[in-house]
PDB file of C-alpha atoms in Angstrom:
ATOM      1  CA  MET A   1      -0.081   0.016  -0.323  1.00  0.00           C
ATOM      2  CA  THR A   2       0.894   3.332  -0.606  1.00  0.00           C
ATOM      3  CA  ALA A   3       1.593   5.976   1.846  1.00  0.00           C
ATOM      4  CA  SER A   4      -1.530   7.732   1.273  1.00  0.00           C
ATOM      5  CA  ALA A   5      -3.510   4.561   1.489  1.00  0.00           C
ATOM      6  CA  ILE A   6      -1.804   3.547   4.428  1.00  0.00           C
ATOM      7  CA  ASP A   7      -3.195   7.309   5.894  1.00  0.00           C
ATOM      8  CA  SER A   8      -6.455   7.198   4.582  1.00  0.00           C
ATOM      9  CA  ALA A   9      -7.333   3.474   5.938  1.00  0.00           C
ATOM     10  CA  SER A  10      -5.636   4.400   9.519  1.00  0.00           C
ATOM     11  CA  ALA A  11      -7.958   8.158   9.541  1.00  0.00           C
ATOM     12  CA  ARG A  12     -11.501   5.994   8.649  1.00  0.00           C
ATOM     13  CA  ARG A  13     -10.641   3.608  11.533  1.00  0.00           C
ATOM     14  CA  ASP A  14     -10.301   6.696  13.714  1.00  0.00           C
ATOM     15  CA  VAL A  15     -13.338   7.662  12.737  1.00  0.00           C
ATOM     16  CA  LEU A  16     -15.262   4.820  13.031  1.00  0.00           C
ATOM     17  CA  ALA A  17     -13.383   4.118  16.380  1.00  0.00           C
ATOM     18  CA  ARG A  18     -14.736   7.544  17.599  1.00  0.00           C
ATOM     19  CA  ARG A  19     -18.747   6.626  16.107  1.00  0.00           C
ATOM     20  CA  VAL A  20     -18.286   3.393  18.033  1.00  0.00           C
ATOM     21  CA  ARG A  21     -17.412   5.059  21.083  1.00  0.00           C
ATOM     22  CA  ARG A  22     -20.398   7.775  20.994  1.00  0.00           C
ATOM     23  CA  LEU A  23     -22.768   4.782  19.746  1.00  0.00           C
ATOM     24  CA  VAL A  24     -21.250   2.740  22.960  1.00  0.00           C
ATOM     25  CA  ALA A  25     -22.575   5.954  25.507  1.00  0.00           C
ATOM     26  CA  ALA A  26     -25.963   6.328  24.014  1.00  0.00           C
ATOM     27  CA  THR A  27     -26.615   2.562  24.475  1.00  0.00           C
ATOM     28  CA  ILE A  28     -25.194   2.972  28.042  1.00  0.00           C
ATOM     29  CA  THR A  29     -27.306   5.838  28.534  1.00  0.00           C
ATOM     30  CA  TYR A  30     -30.408   4.905  27.311  1.00  0.00           C
ATOM     31  CA  ASN A  31     -29.870   1.200  28.988  1.00  0.00           C
ATOM     32  CA  VAL A  32     -29.652   2.822  32.169  1.00  0.00           C
ATOM     33  CA  VAL A  33     -32.657   4.699  32.847  1.00  0.00           C
ATOM     34  CA  GLU A  34     -34.479   1.311  30.888  1.00  0.00           C
ATOM     35  CA  ALA A  35     -32.776  -0.846  33.656  1.00  0.00           C
ATOM     36  CA  VAL A  36     -34.464   1.436  36.814  1.00  0.00           C
ATOM     37  CA  VAL A  37     -37.903   1.546  35.429  1.00  0.00           C
ATOM     38  CA  ALA A  38     -38.002  -1.736  34.565  1.00  0.00           C
ATOM     39  CA  VAL A  39     -36.393  -3.187  37.407  1.00  0.00           C
ATOM     40  CA  THR A  40     -39.165  -1.221  39.609  1.00  0.00           C
ATOM     41  CA  ALA A  41     -41.561  -1.744  37.771  1.00  0.00           C
ATOM     42  CA  GLY A  42     -41.281  -5.139  37.255  1.00  0.00           C
ATOM     43  CA  THR A  43     -40.778  -5.871  41.295  1.00  0.00           C
ATOM     44  CA  VAL A  44     -44.149  -3.298  42.005  1.00  0.00           C
ATOM     45  CA  ALA A  45     -46.397  -5.761  39.728  1.00  0.00           C
ATOM     46  CA  SER A  46     -44.419  -9.350  40.269  1.00  0.00           C
ATOM     47  CA  SER A  47     -43.424  -9.738  37.027  1.00  0.00           C
ATOM     48  CA  THR A  48     -40.737 -12.143  36.021  1.00  0.00           C
ATOM     49  CA  ALA A  49     -40.276 -11.239  32.306  1.00  0.00           C
ATOM     50  CA  LEU A  50     -40.226  -7.292  33.242  1.00  0.00           C
ATOM     51  CA  VAL A  51     -37.401  -8.054  36.152  1.00  0.00           C
ATOM     52  CA  ALA A  52     -35.713 -10.090  33.112  1.00  0.00           C
ATOM     53  CA  PHE A  53     -35.972  -7.217  30.778  1.00  0.00           C
ATOM     54  CA  GLY A  54     -34.350  -4.880  33.148  1.00  0.00           C
ATOM     55  CA  LEU A  55     -31.614  -7.051  34.175  1.00  0.00           C
ATOM     56  CA  ASP A  56     -30.634  -7.613  30.235  1.00  0.00           C
ATOM     57  CA  SER A  57     -30.435  -3.972  30.208  1.00  0.00           C
ATOM     58  CA  ILE A  58     -28.125  -3.877  33.157  1.00  0.00           C
ATOM     59  CA  ILE A  59     -26.222  -6.667  31.484  1.00  0.00           C
ATOM     60  CA  GLU A  60     -26.079  -4.339  28.040  1.00  0.00           C
ATOM     61  CA  VAL A  61     -24.797  -1.581  30.014  1.00  0.00           C
ATOM     62  CA  ALA A  62     -22.094  -3.695  31.193  1.00  0.00           C
ATOM     63  CA  SER A  63     -21.462  -5.341  27.569  1.00  0.00           C
ATOM     64  CA  ALA A  64     -20.989  -1.844  26.422  1.00  0.00           C
ATOM     65  CA  ALA A  65     -18.978  -0.780  29.354  1.00  0.00           C
ATOM     66  CA  ALA A  66     -16.475  -3.480  28.057  1.00  0.00           C
ATOM     67  CA  VAL A  67     -16.654  -1.984  24.595  1.00  0.00           C
ATOM     68  CA  ALA A  68     -16.409   1.151  25.865  1.00  0.00           C
ATOM     69  CA  TRP A  69     -13.187  -0.210  27.967  1.00  0.00           C
ATOM     70  CA  GLN A  70     -11.884  -1.955  24.693  1.00  0.00           C
ATOM     71  CA  PHE A  71     -12.302   1.469  22.683  1.00  0.00           C
ATOM     72  CA  SER A  72     -10.763   4.104  25.355  1.00  0.00           C
ATOM     73  CA  ALA A  73      -6.992   2.671  23.878  1.00  0.00           C
ATOM     74  CA  ARG A  74      -5.846   5.501  21.778  1.00  0.00           C
ATOM     75  CA  ASP A  75      -3.742   2.978  19.625  1.00  0.00           C
ATOM     76  CA  HIS A  76      -5.169   0.302  17.657  1.00  0.00           C
ATOM     77  CA  GLU A  77      -2.909  -2.383  18.452  1.00  0.00           C
ATOM     78  CA  SER A  78      -4.060  -1.764  22.031  1.00  0.00           C
ATOM     79  CA  ILE A  79      -7.775  -1.972  20.816  1.00  0.00           C
ATOM     80  CA  GLU A  80      -7.517  -5.282  19.103  1.00  0.00           C
ATOM     81  CA  ARG A  81      -5.279  -6.774  22.835  1.00  0.00           C
ATOM     82  CA  ARG A  82      -8.175  -5.799  24.691  1.00  0.00           C
ATOM     83  CA  GLU A  83     -10.605  -7.939  22.501  1.00  0.00           C
ATOM     84  CA  ARG A  84     -10.709 -10.619  23.590  1.00  0.00           C
ATOM     85  CA  ARG A  85     -11.064 -10.599  27.352  1.00  0.00           C
ATOM     86  CA  ALA A  86     -14.030  -8.103  25.920  1.00  0.00           C
ATOM     87  CA  LEU A  87     -15.805 -10.444  23.965  1.00  0.00           C
ATOM     88  CA  HIS A  88     -15.548 -12.894  26.975  1.00  0.00           C
ATOM     89  CA  ILE A  89     -17.221 -10.630  29.208  1.00  0.00           C
ATOM     90  CA  ILE A  90     -20.071  -9.617  26.509  1.00  0.00           C
ATOM     91  CA  ALA A  91     -20.639 -13.525  26.628  1.00  0.00           C
ATOM     92  CA  ILE A  92     -20.582 -14.625  30.624  1.00  0.00           C
ATOM     93  CA  SER A  93     -23.063 -11.659  31.125  1.00  0.00           C
ATOM     94  CA  PHE A  94     -25.421 -13.591  28.592  1.00  0.00           C
ATOM     95  CA  PHE A  95     -25.068 -16.387  30.776  1.00  0.00           C
ATOM     96  CA  ALA A  96     -26.096 -14.903  33.829  1.00  0.00           C
ATOM     97  CA  LEU A  97     -29.259 -13.198  32.422  1.00  0.00           C
ATOM     98  CA  ALA A  98     -30.030 -16.897  31.327  1.00  0.00           C
ATOM     99  CA  VAL A  99     -29.141 -18.367  35.177  1.00  0.00           C
ATOM    100  CA  TYR A 100     -31.190 -16.299  36.984  1.00  0.00           C
ATOM    101  CA  VAL A 101     -34.500 -15.339  34.700  1.00  0.00           C
ATOM    102  CA  THR A 102     -34.758 -18.886  33.982  1.00  0.00           C
ATOM    103  CA  VAL A 103     -34.724 -20.123  38.151  1.00  0.00           C
ATOM    104  CA  ASP A 104     -37.273 -17.060  38.680  1.00  0.00           C
ATOM    105  CA  ALA A 105     -39.321 -17.732  35.868  1.00  0.00           C
ATOM    106  CA  VAL A 106     -39.545 -21.381  37.240  1.00  0.00           C
ATOM    107  CA  ARG A 107     -40.638 -20.314  40.484  1.00  0.00           C
ATOM    108  CA  THR A 108     -43.182 -18.272  39.431  1.00  0.00           C
ATOM    109  CA  LEU A 109     -44.941 -21.160  36.942  1.00  0.00           C
ATOM    110  CA  ALA A 110     -44.713 -23.676  39.857  1.00  0.00           C
ATOM    111  CA  GLY A 111     -46.795 -20.773  41.964  1.00  0.00           C
ATOM    112  CA  ALA A 112     -44.916 -19.168  43.308  1.00  0.00           C
ATOM    113  CA  GLY A 113     -46.775 -15.221  42.712  1.00  0.00           C
ATOM    114  CA  HIS A 114     -48.766 -14.217  39.577  1.00  0.00           C
ATOM    115  CA  ALA A 115     -47.736 -11.172  37.774  1.00  0.00           C
ATOM    116  CA  GLU A 116     -49.455  -8.103  37.905  1.00  0.00           C
ATOM    117  CA  HIS A 117     -50.757  -5.511  34.903  1.00  0.00           C
ATOM    118  CA  SER A 118     -47.975  -2.748  34.482  1.00  0.00           C
ATOM    119  CA  THR A 119     -48.542   0.146  32.479  1.00  0.00           C
ATOM    120  CA  ALA A 120     -45.033   1.427  32.538  1.00  0.00           C
ATOM    121  CA  GLY A 121     -43.699  -2.337  31.132  1.00  0.00           C
ATOM    122  CA  LEU A 122     -45.970  -1.683  28.461  1.00  0.00           C
ATOM    123  CA  VAL A 123     -44.595   2.049  27.740  1.00  0.00           C
ATOM    124  CA  LEU A 124     -40.923   0.920  28.441  1.00  0.00           C
ATOM    125  CA  ALA A 125     -41.540  -1.931  25.516  1.00  0.00           C
ATOM    126  CA  ALA A 126     -42.834  -0.252  22.885  1.00  0.00           C
ATOM    127  CA  LEU A 127     -40.118   2.652  23.286  1.00  0.00           C
ATOM    128  CA  SER A 128     -37.464  -0.094  23.353  1.00  0.00           C
ATOM    129  CA  LEU A 129     -38.824  -1.416  19.870  1.00  0.00           C
ATOM    130  CA  VAL A 130     -38.120   2.229  18.264  1.00  0.00           C
ATOM    131  CA  ILE A 131     -34.922   3.021  20.000  1.00  0.00           C
ATOM    132  CA  MET A 132     -32.639   0.041  20.169  1.00  0.00           C
ATOM    133  CA  PRO A 133     -32.933  -1.335  16.524  1.00  0.00           C
ATOM    134  CA  THR A 134     -31.697   2.083  15.699  1.00  0.00           C
ATOM    135  CA  LEU A 135     -28.729   1.745  17.976  1.00  0.00           C
ATOM    136  CA  SER A 136     -27.571  -1.347  17.352  1.00  0.00           C
ATOM    137  CA  TYR A 137     -27.939  -1.408  13.223  1.00  0.00           C
ATOM    138  CA  ALA A 138     -24.970   1.810  13.191  1.00  0.00           C
ATOM    139  CA  GLN A 139     -23.109   0.121  15.999  1.00  0.00           C
ATOM    140  CA  ARG A 140     -23.215  -2.662  14.031  1.00  0.00           C
ATOM    141  CA  ARG A 141     -22.416  -1.423  10.534  1.00  0.00           C
ATOM    142  CA  ALA A 142     -19.388   0.339  11.938  1.00  0.00           C
ATOM    143  CA  GLY A 143     -18.106  -2.803  14.257  1.00  0.00           C
ATOM    144  CA  ARG A 144     -18.039  -4.479  10.798  1.00  0.00           C
ATOM    145  CA  GLU A 145     -16.923  -1.728   8.834  1.00  0.00           C
ATOM    146  CA  LEU A 146     -13.539  -1.766  11.987  1.00  0.00           C
ATOM    147  CA  GLY A 147     -13.656  -5.154  11.319  1.00  0.00           C
ATOM    148  CA  SER A 148     -14.064  -5.514  15.537  1.00  0.00           C
ATOM    149  CA  VAL A 149     -16.089  -8.865  17.204  1.00  0.00           C
ATOM    150  CA  THR A 150     -16.995  -6.820  20.382  1.00  0.00           C
ATOM    151  CA  ALA A 151     -18.169  -4.378  18.999  1.00  0.00           C
ATOM    152  CA  VAL A 152     -20.755  -6.358  16.307  1.00  0.00           C
ATOM    153  CA  ALA A 153     -21.258  -8.926  19.326  1.00  0.00           C
ATOM    154  CA  ASP A 154     -22.346  -5.523  21.647  1.00  0.00           C
ATOM    155  CA  SER A 155     -24.639  -4.802  18.891  1.00  0.00           C
ATOM    156  CA  LYS A 156     -26.354  -7.721  18.545  1.00  0.00           C
ATOM    157  CA  GLN A 157     -27.047  -7.589  22.055  1.00  0.00           C
ATOM    158  CA  THR A 158     -28.751  -4.233  21.574  1.00  0.00           C
ATOM    159  CA  LEU A 159     -30.735  -6.099  18.982  1.00  0.00           C
ATOM    160  CA  LEU A 160     -31.952  -8.618  21.643  1.00  0.00           C
ATOM    161  CA  CYS A 161     -33.229  -5.931  23.686  1.00  0.00           C
ATOM    162  CA  THR A 162     -35.619  -5.547  20.139  1.00  0.00           C
ATOM    163  CA  TYR A 163     -36.341  -9.141  20.733  1.00  0.00           C
ATOM    164  CA  LEU A 164     -37.026  -9.242  24.342  1.00  0.00           C
ATOM    165  CA  SER A 165     -39.060  -5.749  23.893  1.00  0.00           C
ATOM    166  CA  ALA A 166     -41.554  -7.697  21.594  1.00  0.00           C
ATOM    167  CA  VAL A 167     -41.867 -10.739  23.733  1.00  0.00           C
ATOM    168  CA  LEU A 168     -42.153  -8.513  26.584  1.00  0.00           C
ATOM    169  CA  LEU A 169     -44.921  -6.326  25.472  1.00  0.00           C
ATOM    170  CA  VAL A 170     -46.724 -10.017  24.081  1.00  0.00           C
ATOM    171  CA  GLY A 171     -46.120 -11.283  27.492  1.00  0.00           C
ATOM    172  CA  LEU A 172     -47.762  -8.458  29.658  1.00  0.00           C
ATOM    173  CA  GLY A 173     -50.452  -7.712  27.092  1.00  0.00           C
ATOM    174  CA  LEU A 174     -52.083 -11.234  27.625  1.00  0.00           C
ATOM    175  CA  ASN A 175     -51.705 -10.656  30.912  1.00  0.00           C
ATOM    176  CA  LEU A 176     -53.528  -7.635  30.831  1.00  0.00           C
ATOM    177  CA  LEU A 177     -55.927  -8.641  28.304  1.00  0.00           C
ATOM    178  CA  LEU A 178     -56.751 -12.168  29.152  1.00  0.00           C
ATOM    179  CA  GLY A 179     -55.216 -12.624  31.920  1.00  0.00           C
ATOM    180  CA  TRP A 180     -52.858 -15.523  31.431  1.00  0.00           C
ATOM    181  CA  TYR A 181     -50.173 -15.238  34.103  1.00  0.00           C
ATOM    182  CA  TRP A 182     -48.417 -17.560  32.692  1.00  0.00           C
ATOM    183  CA  ALA A 183     -47.308 -15.368  29.766  1.00  0.00           C
ATOM    184  CA  ASP A 184     -45.288 -13.424  31.457  1.00  0.00           C
ATOM    185  CA  PRO A 185     -42.713 -16.395  33.019  1.00  0.00           C
ATOM    186  CA  ILE A 186     -42.637 -17.638  29.676  1.00  0.00           C
ATOM    187  CA  ALA A 187     -42.011 -14.434  27.933  1.00  0.00           C
ATOM    188  CA  ALA A 188     -39.142 -14.663  30.337  1.00  0.00           C
ATOM    189  CA  LEU A 189     -37.555 -17.664  29.553  1.00  0.00           C
ATOM    190  CA  VAL A 190     -37.703 -16.876  25.924  1.00  0.00           C
ATOM    191  CA  ILE A 191     -35.604 -14.399  26.620  1.00  0.00           C
ATOM    192  CA  ALA A 192     -33.052 -16.936  28.590  1.00  0.00           C
ATOM    193  CA  VAL A 193     -33.307 -18.806  25.593  1.00  0.00           C
ATOM    194  CA  VAL A 194     -31.920 -16.070  23.053  1.00  0.00           C
ATOM    195  CA  ALA A 195     -29.665 -14.778  25.815  1.00  0.00           C
ATOM    196  CA  VAL A 196     -27.979 -18.507  25.652  1.00  0.00           C
ATOM    197  CA  LYS A 197     -27.788 -18.524  21.842  1.00  0.00           C
ATOM    198  CA  GLU A 198     -26.418 -14.662  21.734  1.00  0.00           C
ATOM    199  CA  GLY A 199     -23.782 -15.509  24.834  1.00  0.00           C
ATOM    200  CA  ARG A 200     -22.219 -18.701  23.366  1.00  0.00           C
ATOM    201  CA  GLU A 201     -22.248 -17.033  19.531  1.00  0.00           C
ATOM    202  CA  ALA A 202     -19.950 -13.932  21.529  1.00  0.00           C
ATOM    203  CA  TRP A 203     -17.935 -16.375  23.140  1.00  0.00           C
ATOM    204  CA  ARG A 204     -16.742 -18.035  20.130  1.00  0.00           C
ATOM    205  CA  GLY A 205     -17.008 -15.020  17.454  1.00  0.00           C
ATOM    206  CA  GLU A 206     -12.888 -14.164  18.283  1.00  0.00           C
ATOM    207  CA  ASN A 207     -11.497 -14.833  14.665  1.00  0.00           C
ATOM    208  CA  CYS A 208     -13.075 -12.247  12.596  1.00  0.00           C
ATOM    209  CA  CYS A 209     -11.146 -10.960   9.888  1.00  0.00           C
ATOM    210  CA  ALA A 210     -11.287  -7.133   9.489  1.00  0.00           C
ATOM    211  CA  SER A 211     -13.075  -5.050   6.958  1.00  0.00           C
ATOM    212  CA  VAL A 212     -11.289  -2.150   6.789  1.00  0.00           C
ATOM    213  CA  PRO A 213      -7.263  -2.234   5.817  1.00  0.00           C
ATOM    214  CA  ARG A 214      -4.575  -1.833   9.268  1.00  0.00           C
ATOM    215  CA  PRO A 215      -2.123   0.603   8.465  1.00  0.00           C
ATOM    216  CA  GLY A 216       0.673  -1.319   5.676  1.00  0.00           C
ATOM    217  CA  THR A 217      -1.520  -4.181   5.137  1.00  0.00           C
ATOM    218  CA  GLU A 218      -4.309  -5.300   1.838  1.00  0.00           C
ATOM    219  CA  ALA A 219      -7.912  -4.914   3.204  1.00  0.00           C
ATOM    220  CA  ALA A 220      -9.778  -8.121   3.993  1.00  0.00           C
ATOM    221  CA  THR A 221     -11.093  -9.937   0.416  1.00  0.00           C
ATOM    222  CA  SER A 222     -14.545 -11.921   0.651  1.00  0.00           C
ATOM    223  CA  SER A 223     -12.173 -15.214   0.386  1.00  0.00           C
ATOM    224  CA  GLU A 224     -10.484 -14.041   3.645  1.00  0.00           C
ATOM    225  CA  CYS A 225     -14.092 -13.438   5.111  1.00  0.00           C
ATOM    226  CA  ASP A 226     -14.897 -16.886   4.470  1.00  0.00           C
ATOM    227  CA  THR A 227     -12.481 -18.303   7.130  1.00  0.00           C
ATOM    228  CA  CYS A 228     -13.888 -16.773   9.652  1.00  0.00           C
ATOM    229  CA  GLY A 229     -14.199 -18.083  12.977  1.00  0.00           C
ATOM    230  CA  PRO A 230     -17.983 -19.481  13.820  1.00  0.00           C
ATOM    231  CA  GLY A 231     -20.107 -17.284  15.295  1.00  0.00           C
ATOM    232  CA  CYS A 232     -18.255 -13.922  14.016  1.00  0.00           C
ATOM    233  CA  GLY A 233     -20.948 -11.804  12.380  1.00  0.00           C
ATOM    234  CA  CYS A 234     -18.168  -9.071  11.148  1.00  0.00           C
ATOM    235  CA  CYS A 235     -18.114 -10.196   7.661  1.00  0.00           C
ATOM    236  CA  SER A 236     -21.677 -11.068   7.271  1.00  0.00           C
TER     237      SER A 236
END
């Protein structure tokens, strides 16, 4: 590569890294609010699904914080060295959520208590259906171009929040309209299953090729992307 091409690639990576940091900050801010509202409303309504949704928001904050820590490094070599550790933090957070939600949902189905109606939960789920896909798409796009598997993994966790919002909305809605109290813990179990799936993919997605060339190297080709490790989402 020529010197100008190397400089251009390095500048582009700097722009993408800054974009990821801004998106992570926005994700953390929203999820802190989401977690407080969901856990509080879920506790008041004895809603396993709503509490689980709030806990997922807390884990999303931890995940985004791990990515923020990774991208707080000012040189790309340090960012890449931190990637595996940050990726494992994201994966472990998924597994922890799945364990907690499963135990609590099973207890509820066994008769530990029934969820009450929660207007705050319904409004929160509806808002998240609009906000989270936008944040996820923007971060995933930047992460793929940058070639950062952690940024992509975190964007997938943000997207998971969208799916969980839909599941939560259905569960709370069925409980409200039809009195199906069991819809709430069932929705929570769906959340747990999806969390395990995403956790496994995050844990395995350690060998992703970079779409943006590093200074002094050629850009990754489509054939190189075909050799990405299992669970890698950067090249897809």
